[in-house]
Short mmCIF file of C-alpha atoms and ligand atoms in Angstrom, two decimals:
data_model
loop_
_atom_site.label_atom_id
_atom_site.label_comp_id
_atom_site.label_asym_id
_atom_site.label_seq_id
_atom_site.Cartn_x
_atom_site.Cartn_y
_atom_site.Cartn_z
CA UNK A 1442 -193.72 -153.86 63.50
CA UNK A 1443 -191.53 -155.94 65.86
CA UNK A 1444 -187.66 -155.89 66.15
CA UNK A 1445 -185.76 -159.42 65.91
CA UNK A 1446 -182.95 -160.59 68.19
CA UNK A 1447 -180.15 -159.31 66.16
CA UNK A 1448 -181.93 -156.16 66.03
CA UNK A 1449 -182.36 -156.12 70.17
CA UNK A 1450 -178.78 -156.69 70.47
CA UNK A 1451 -177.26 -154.06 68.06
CA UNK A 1452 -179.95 -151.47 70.44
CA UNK A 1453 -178.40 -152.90 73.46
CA UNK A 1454 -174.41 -153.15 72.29
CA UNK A 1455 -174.28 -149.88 70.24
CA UNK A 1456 -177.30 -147.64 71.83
CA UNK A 1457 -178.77 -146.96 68.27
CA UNK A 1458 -180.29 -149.06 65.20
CA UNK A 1459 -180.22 -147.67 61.74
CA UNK A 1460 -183.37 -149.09 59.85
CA UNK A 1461 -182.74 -147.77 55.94
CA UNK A 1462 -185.63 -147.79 53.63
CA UNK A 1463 -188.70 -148.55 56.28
CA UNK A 1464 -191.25 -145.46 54.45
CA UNK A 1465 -191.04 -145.76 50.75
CA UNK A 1466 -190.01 -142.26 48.70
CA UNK A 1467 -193.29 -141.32 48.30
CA UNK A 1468 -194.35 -141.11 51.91
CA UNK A 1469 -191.13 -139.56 53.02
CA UNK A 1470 -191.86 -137.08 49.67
CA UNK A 1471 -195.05 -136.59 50.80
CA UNK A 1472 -194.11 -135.33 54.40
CA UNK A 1473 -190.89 -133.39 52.63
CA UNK A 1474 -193.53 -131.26 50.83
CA UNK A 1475 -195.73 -130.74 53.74
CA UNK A 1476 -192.30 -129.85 55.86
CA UNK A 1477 -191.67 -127.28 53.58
CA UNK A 1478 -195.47 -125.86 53.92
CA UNK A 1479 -194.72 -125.36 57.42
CA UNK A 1480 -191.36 -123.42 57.41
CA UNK A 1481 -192.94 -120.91 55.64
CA UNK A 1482 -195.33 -120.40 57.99
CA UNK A 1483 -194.80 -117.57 60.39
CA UNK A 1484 -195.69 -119.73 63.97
CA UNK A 1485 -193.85 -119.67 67.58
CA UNK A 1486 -193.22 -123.25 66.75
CA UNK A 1487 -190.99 -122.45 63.91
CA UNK A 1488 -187.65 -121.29 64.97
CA UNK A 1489 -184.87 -119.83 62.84
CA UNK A 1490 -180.81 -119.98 62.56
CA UNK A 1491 -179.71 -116.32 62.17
CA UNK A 1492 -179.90 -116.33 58.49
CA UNK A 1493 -183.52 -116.32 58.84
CA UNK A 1494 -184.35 -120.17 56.86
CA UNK A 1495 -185.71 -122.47 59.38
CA UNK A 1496 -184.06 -124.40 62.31
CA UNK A 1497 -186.73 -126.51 63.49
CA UNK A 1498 -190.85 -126.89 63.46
CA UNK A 1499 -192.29 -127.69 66.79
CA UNK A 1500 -195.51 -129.99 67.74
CA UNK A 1501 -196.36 -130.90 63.73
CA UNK A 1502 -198.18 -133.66 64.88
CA UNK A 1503 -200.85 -131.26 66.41
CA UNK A 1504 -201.56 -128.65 63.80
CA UNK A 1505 -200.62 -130.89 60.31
CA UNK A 1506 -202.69 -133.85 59.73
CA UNK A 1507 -199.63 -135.71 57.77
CA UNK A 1508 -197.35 -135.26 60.87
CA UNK A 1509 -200.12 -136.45 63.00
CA UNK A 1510 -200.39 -139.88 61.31
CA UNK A 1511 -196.70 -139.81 61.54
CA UNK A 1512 -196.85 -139.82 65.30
CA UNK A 1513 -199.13 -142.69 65.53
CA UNK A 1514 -197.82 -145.02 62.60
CA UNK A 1515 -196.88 -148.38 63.51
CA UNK A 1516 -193.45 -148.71 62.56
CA UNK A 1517 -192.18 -146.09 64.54
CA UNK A 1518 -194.49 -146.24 67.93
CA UNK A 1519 -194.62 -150.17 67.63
CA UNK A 1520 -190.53 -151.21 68.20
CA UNK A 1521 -190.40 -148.08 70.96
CA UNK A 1522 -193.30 -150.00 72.82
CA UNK A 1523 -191.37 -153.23 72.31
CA UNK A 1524 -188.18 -151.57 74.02
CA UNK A 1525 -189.74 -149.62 76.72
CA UNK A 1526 -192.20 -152.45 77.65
CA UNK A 1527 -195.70 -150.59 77.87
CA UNK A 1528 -197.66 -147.30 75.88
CA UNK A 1529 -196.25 -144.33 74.93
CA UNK A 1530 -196.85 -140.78 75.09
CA UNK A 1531 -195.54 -137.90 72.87
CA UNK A 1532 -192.81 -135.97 75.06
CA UNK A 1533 -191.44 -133.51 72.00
CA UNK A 1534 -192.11 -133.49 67.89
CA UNK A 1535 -189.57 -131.45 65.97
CA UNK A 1536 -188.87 -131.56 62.65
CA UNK A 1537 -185.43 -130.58 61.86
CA UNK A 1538 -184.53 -128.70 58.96
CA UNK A 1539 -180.51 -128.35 58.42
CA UNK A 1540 -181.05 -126.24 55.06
CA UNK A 1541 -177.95 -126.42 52.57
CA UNK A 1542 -175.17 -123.88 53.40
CA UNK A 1543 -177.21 -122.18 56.75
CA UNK A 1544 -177.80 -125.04 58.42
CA UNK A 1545 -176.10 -124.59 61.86
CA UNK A 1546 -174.03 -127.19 64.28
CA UNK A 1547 -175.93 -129.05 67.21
CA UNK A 1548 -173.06 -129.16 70.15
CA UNK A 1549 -172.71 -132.93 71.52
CA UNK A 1550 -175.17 -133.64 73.97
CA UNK A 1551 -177.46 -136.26 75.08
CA UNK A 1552 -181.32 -136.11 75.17
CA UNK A 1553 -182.57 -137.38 78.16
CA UNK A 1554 -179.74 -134.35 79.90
CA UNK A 1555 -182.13 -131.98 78.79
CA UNK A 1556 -185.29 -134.37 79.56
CA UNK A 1557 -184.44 -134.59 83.22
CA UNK A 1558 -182.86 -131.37 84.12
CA UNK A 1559 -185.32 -129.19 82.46
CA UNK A 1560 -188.59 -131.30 82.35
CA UNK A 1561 -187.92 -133.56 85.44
CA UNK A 1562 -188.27 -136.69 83.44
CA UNK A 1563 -187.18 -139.27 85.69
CA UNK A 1564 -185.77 -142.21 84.00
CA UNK A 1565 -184.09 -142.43 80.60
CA UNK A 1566 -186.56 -144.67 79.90
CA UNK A 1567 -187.66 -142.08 76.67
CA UNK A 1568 -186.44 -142.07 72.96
CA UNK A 1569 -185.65 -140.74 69.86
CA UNK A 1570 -186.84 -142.25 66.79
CA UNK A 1571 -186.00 -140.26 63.64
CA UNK A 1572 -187.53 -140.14 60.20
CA UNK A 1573 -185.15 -139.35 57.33
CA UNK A 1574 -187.42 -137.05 55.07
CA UNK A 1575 -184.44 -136.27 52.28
CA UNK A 1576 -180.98 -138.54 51.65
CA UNK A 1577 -178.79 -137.90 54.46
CA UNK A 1578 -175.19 -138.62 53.06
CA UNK A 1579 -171.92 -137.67 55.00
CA UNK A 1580 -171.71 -133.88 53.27
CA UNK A 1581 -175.47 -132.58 54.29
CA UNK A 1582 -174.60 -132.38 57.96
CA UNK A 1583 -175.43 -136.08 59.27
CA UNK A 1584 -176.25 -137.00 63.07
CA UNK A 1585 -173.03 -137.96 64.13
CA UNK A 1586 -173.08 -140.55 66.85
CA UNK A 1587 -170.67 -142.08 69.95
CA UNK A 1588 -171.70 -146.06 69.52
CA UNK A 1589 -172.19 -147.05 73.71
CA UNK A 1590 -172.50 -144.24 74.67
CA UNK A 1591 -175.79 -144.81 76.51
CA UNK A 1592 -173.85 -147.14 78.98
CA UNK A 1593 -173.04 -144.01 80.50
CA UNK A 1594 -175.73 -142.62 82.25
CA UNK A 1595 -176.17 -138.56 82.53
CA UNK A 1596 -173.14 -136.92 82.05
CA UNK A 1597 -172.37 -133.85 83.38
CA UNK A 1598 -173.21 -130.93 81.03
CA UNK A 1599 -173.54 -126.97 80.75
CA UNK A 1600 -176.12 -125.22 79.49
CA UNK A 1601 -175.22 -123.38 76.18
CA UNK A 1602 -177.62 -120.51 75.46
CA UNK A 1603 -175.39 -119.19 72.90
CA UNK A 1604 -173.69 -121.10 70.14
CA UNK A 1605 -177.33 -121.67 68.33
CA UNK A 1606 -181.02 -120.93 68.81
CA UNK A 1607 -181.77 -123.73 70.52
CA UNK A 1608 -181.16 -123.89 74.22
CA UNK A 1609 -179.14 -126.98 74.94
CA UNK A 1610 -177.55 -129.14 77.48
CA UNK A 1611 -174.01 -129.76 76.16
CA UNK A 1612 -171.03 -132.21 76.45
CA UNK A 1613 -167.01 -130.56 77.00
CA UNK A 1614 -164.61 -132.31 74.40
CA UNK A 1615 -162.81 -134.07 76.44
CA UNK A 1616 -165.69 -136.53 77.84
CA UNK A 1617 -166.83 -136.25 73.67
CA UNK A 1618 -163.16 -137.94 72.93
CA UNK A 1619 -162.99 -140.04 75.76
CA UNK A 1620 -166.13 -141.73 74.84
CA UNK A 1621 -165.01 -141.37 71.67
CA UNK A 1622 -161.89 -143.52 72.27
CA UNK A 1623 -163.40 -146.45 73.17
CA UNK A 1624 -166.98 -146.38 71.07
CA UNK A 1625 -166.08 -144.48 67.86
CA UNK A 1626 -168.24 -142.35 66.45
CA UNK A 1627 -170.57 -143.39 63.40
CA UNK A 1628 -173.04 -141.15 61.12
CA UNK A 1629 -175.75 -143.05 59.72
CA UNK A 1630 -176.73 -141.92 56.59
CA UNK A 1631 -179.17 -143.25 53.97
CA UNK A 1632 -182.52 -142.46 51.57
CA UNK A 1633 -184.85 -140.69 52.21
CA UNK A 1634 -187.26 -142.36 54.09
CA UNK A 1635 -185.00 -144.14 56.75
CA UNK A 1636 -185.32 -144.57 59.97
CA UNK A 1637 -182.65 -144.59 62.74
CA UNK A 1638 -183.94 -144.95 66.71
CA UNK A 1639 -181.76 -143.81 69.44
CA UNK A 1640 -181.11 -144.07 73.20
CA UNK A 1641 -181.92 -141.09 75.24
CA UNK A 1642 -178.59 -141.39 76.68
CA UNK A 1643 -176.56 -141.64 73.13
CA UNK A 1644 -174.23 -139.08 73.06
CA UNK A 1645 -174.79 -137.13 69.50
CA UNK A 1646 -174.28 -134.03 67.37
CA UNK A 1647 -174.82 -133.11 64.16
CA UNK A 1648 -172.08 -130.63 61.82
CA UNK A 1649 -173.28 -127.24 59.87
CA UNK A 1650 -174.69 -128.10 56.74
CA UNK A 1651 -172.07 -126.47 54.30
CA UNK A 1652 -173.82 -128.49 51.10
CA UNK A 1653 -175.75 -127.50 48.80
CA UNK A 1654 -178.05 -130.50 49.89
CA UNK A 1655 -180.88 -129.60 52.19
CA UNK A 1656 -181.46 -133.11 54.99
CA UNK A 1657 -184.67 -132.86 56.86
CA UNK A 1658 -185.45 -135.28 60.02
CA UNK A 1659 -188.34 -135.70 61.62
CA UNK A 1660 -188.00 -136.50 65.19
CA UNK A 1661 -190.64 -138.39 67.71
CA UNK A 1662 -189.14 -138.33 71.01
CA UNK A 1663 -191.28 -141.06 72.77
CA UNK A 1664 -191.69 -141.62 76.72
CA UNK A 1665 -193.07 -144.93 78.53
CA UNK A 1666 -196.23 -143.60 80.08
CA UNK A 1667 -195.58 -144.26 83.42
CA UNK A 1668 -192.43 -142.05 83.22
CA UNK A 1669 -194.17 -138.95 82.38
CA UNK A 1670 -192.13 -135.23 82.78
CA UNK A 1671 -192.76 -134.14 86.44
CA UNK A 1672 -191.18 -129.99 85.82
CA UNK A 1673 -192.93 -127.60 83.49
CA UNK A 1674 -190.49 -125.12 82.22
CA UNK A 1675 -190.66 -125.25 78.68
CA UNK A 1676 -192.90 -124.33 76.20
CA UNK A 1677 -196.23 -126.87 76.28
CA UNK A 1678 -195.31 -127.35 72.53
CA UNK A 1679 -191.58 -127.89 73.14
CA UNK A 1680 -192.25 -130.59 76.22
CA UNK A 1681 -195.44 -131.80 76.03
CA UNK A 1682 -198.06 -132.17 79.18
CA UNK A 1683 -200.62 -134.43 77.39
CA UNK A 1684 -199.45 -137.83 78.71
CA UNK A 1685 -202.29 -140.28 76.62
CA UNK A 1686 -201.59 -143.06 75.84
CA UNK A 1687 -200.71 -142.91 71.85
CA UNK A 1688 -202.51 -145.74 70.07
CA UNK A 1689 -200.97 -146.74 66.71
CA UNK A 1690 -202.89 -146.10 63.17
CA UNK A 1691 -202.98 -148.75 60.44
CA UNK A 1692 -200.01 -149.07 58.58
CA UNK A 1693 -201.00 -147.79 55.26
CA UNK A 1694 -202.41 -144.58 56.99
CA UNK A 1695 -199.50 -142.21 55.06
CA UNK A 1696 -199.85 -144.59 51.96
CA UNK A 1697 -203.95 -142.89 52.14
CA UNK A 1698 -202.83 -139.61 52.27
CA UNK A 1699 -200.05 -140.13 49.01
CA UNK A 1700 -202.62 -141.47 47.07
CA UNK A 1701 -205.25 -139.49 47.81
CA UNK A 1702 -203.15 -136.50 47.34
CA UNK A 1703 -202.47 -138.43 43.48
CA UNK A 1704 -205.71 -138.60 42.85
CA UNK A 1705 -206.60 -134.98 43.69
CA UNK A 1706 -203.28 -134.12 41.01
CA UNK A 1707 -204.86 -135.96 38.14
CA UNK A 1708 -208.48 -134.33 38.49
C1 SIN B 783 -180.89 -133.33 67.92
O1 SIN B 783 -179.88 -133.76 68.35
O2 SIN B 783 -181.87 -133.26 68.67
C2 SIN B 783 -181.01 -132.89 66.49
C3 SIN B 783 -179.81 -133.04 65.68
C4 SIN B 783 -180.05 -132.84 64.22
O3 SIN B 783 -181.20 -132.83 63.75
O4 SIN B 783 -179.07 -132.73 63.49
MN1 MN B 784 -180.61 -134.50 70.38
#
């Protein structure tokens, strides 16, 4: 899958590009229900807000074979390719849960802060590209985002070990509102199955989920080869060391595993 012109120039102006409806319902069902398989699992790569439901799953692409495909499908490694001008490897896989009245705040930050200072990544030349896997709407805690942003570079940042589970490089208020001022600040929302890609500069967060509506996002956070992580602090599973080149599936290869999954229901 390629990105037009107008697409290459709402990435460039606004540092983001909201893609609704790019995996049918069924596909983004079928990775819902396999989400859900996971969370109950009891794995280091599941981590918890203090109410005990789930936060985020770690490194899916390596232990389910769903979230594998997802990592190599076509319309999400494809465009990244396009923007970052040569093959990608897998720098981080999360699937983020933000469960209907636990689901805690994540604090205004910017990606590729944490990709340099912790993993020694050293160009933003890395991104996020996000797979809605329920409706996101503007009550079930939407990624809230500062539109150019990105122009920005790294800001400066402290490291909050405290508000949430997650360890995370995060932005004071006034920089948020002074960014703020001049970009906005946008949520894109939309069915299941949408797509939004992101800068690793953006400057985002995302509210507590105080709904009664679960939203579930899968993350790829994708890195141009040649600008591989260079510091190993983290967790292999949190930043990843296996720098291959990823080489795209076909693009019915979550379509196989729906229908095949059909079939085995009507046996
Ligand atoms: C993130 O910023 O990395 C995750 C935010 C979210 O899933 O709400
Ligand atoms: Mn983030």
């Amino acid at each position: 899958m390629k990105l037009n012109e107008t697409d290459l120039k709402r990435f460039d102006d606004d540092g983001f590009l909201f893609l609704p409806g790019l995996f049918s319902e069924d596909e983004a069902q079928m990775l819902m229900d396999e989400a859900q398989a996971i969370y109950k699992q009891d794995r280091e790569e599941v981590w918890r807000e203090s109410s005990g439901v789930a936060r985020t799953a770690f490194a899916a692409h390596t232990y389910s074979e769903p979230f594998r495909r997802l990592g190599r499908h076509p319309r999400l490694v494809e465009p990244v390719e396009q923007l970052l001008g040569e093959k990608l490897y897998m720098h981080q896989y999360k699937i983020n849960a933000k469960a209907a009245f636990d689901g805690e705040v994540w604090q205004w930050h910017q990606d590729y802060g944490t990709w340099a200072r912790d993993d020694g990544m050293p160009e933003p030349r890395a991104m996020n590209i996000a797979v809605f896997l329920e409706d996101v709407t503007p009550a079930n805690g939407p990624l809230l985002f500062i539109p150019k942003s990105h122009k920005q570079g790294v800001l400066e940042a402290g490291h909050d070990l405290e508000t949430t589970s997650y360890p995370l490089w995060t932005l004071d208020r006034e920089a948020v509102s002074r960014l703020a001022a001049e970009g906005g600040c946008e949520a894109p929302i939309g069915p299941k199955g949408s797509v939004v890609m992101f800068h690793g500069n953006l400057v985002h967060a995302s509210p507590p989920n105080i709904s009664p509506l679960n939203r579930t996002i899968v993350y790829l956070s994708l890195c141009a080869v040649s600008n591989h992580i260079t510091k190993f602090t983290r967790k292999e599973w949190i930043a990843h060391r296996d720098f291959t080149p990823i080489e795209s599936l076909e693009d019915d290869c979550l379509r196989e595993l729906v229908d095949n999954r059909a079939a085995v229901a009507a046996e």
